[in-house]
Each structure stands twice: as structure tokens, then as C-alpha cells.
Coordinates of C-alpha atoms in Angstrom, one line a residue:
M11 CA -131.4 52.1 47.5
A12 CA -131.8 49.4 50.1
I13 CA -131.5 46.7 47.6
T14 CA -128.2 48.1 46.3
K15 CA -126.9 48.3 49.9
Y16 CA -127.8 44.6 50.5
Q17 CA -126.4 43.5 47.1
A18 CA -123.1 45.1 48.0
E19 CA -123.0 43.5 51.4
Y20 CA -124.0 40.1 49.9
A21 CA -121.2 40.5 47.3
K22 CA -118.7 41.3 50.1
V23 CA -119.8 38.3 52.2
F24 CA -119.8 36.0 49.2
Q25 CA -116.2 37.0 48.3
Q26 CA -115.1 36.4 51.9
N27 CA -116.7 32.9 51.8
I28 CA -114.9 32.1 48.6
L29 CA -111.6 33.1 50.2
L30 CA -112.3 31.1 53.4
S31 CA -113.2 28.1 51.3
A32 CA -109.9 28.3 49.4
Q33 CA -108.0 28.7 52.6
N34 CA -109.8 25.7 54.2
E35 CA -109.1 23.6 51.1
N36 CA -105.4 24.5 51.3
Q37 CA -105.2 23.6 54.9
Q38 CA -106.9 20.3 54.3
N39 CA -104.4 19.5 51.5
L40 CA -101.5 20.4 53.8
I41 CA -102.9 18.1 56.6
E42 CA -103.3 15.2 54.2
Y43 CA -99.8 15.8 52.8
L44 CA -98.3 15.8 56.3
F45 CA -100.3 12.8 57.4
N46 CA -99.1 10.8 54.4
K47 CA -95.5 11.8 55.0
V48 CA -95.3 11.7 58.8
P49 CA -98.3 9.7 60.2
E50 CA -96.6 9.3 63.6
A51 CA -97.1 13.1 64.1
F52 CA -100.9 12.3 64.4
P53 CA -101.5 10.2 67.5
D54 CA -104.5 7.8 67.3
D55 CA -106.5 9.8 69.8
Y56 CA -106.3 12.9 67.4
L57 CA -107.8 11.0 64.5
I58 CA -111.6 10.9 63.9
E59 CA -113.5 9.1 61.2
E60 CA -114.8 11.3 58.4
E61 CA -118.6 11.4 58.4
N62 CA -120.9 12.1 55.5
N63 CA -123.7 14.3 57.0
D64 CA -125.7 14.0 53.8
I65 CA -124.7 17.5 52.8
N66 CA -125.2 18.0 49.1
E67 CA -122.0 19.6 47.7
N68 CA -123.2 21.5 44.6

């Protein structure tokens, strides 16, 4: 029974992570769109360089 409980909780959290990932991707796309259309809306001190932290995205 405990395994079933944890499987259900894992499925719930996994689904939440999928939704958050999709929301994050949509927000990133919107930011890129706005930056390309209206770059003056992004002052230089707000911009940071993108870093690759050696995270394997599989």
C-alpha cells in the first residue's frame, strides 16, 4: 500500500513539474520575443550573460 501511495504522489509531482516546465518555456519565449521587438525595454544592467552550468538536458 505504501508503494501505491508514493507512486500516486510521484505522478502528481511529475505532472506539476511538466506544467511548470511548459509555463517556464512560454515565459522564456515571451521574454525573447519582447527583447527582439523592444530591446530598449531591457536596460543593460538588467541583462546577464547566459551560462552553461554543465547541466545535461536529456
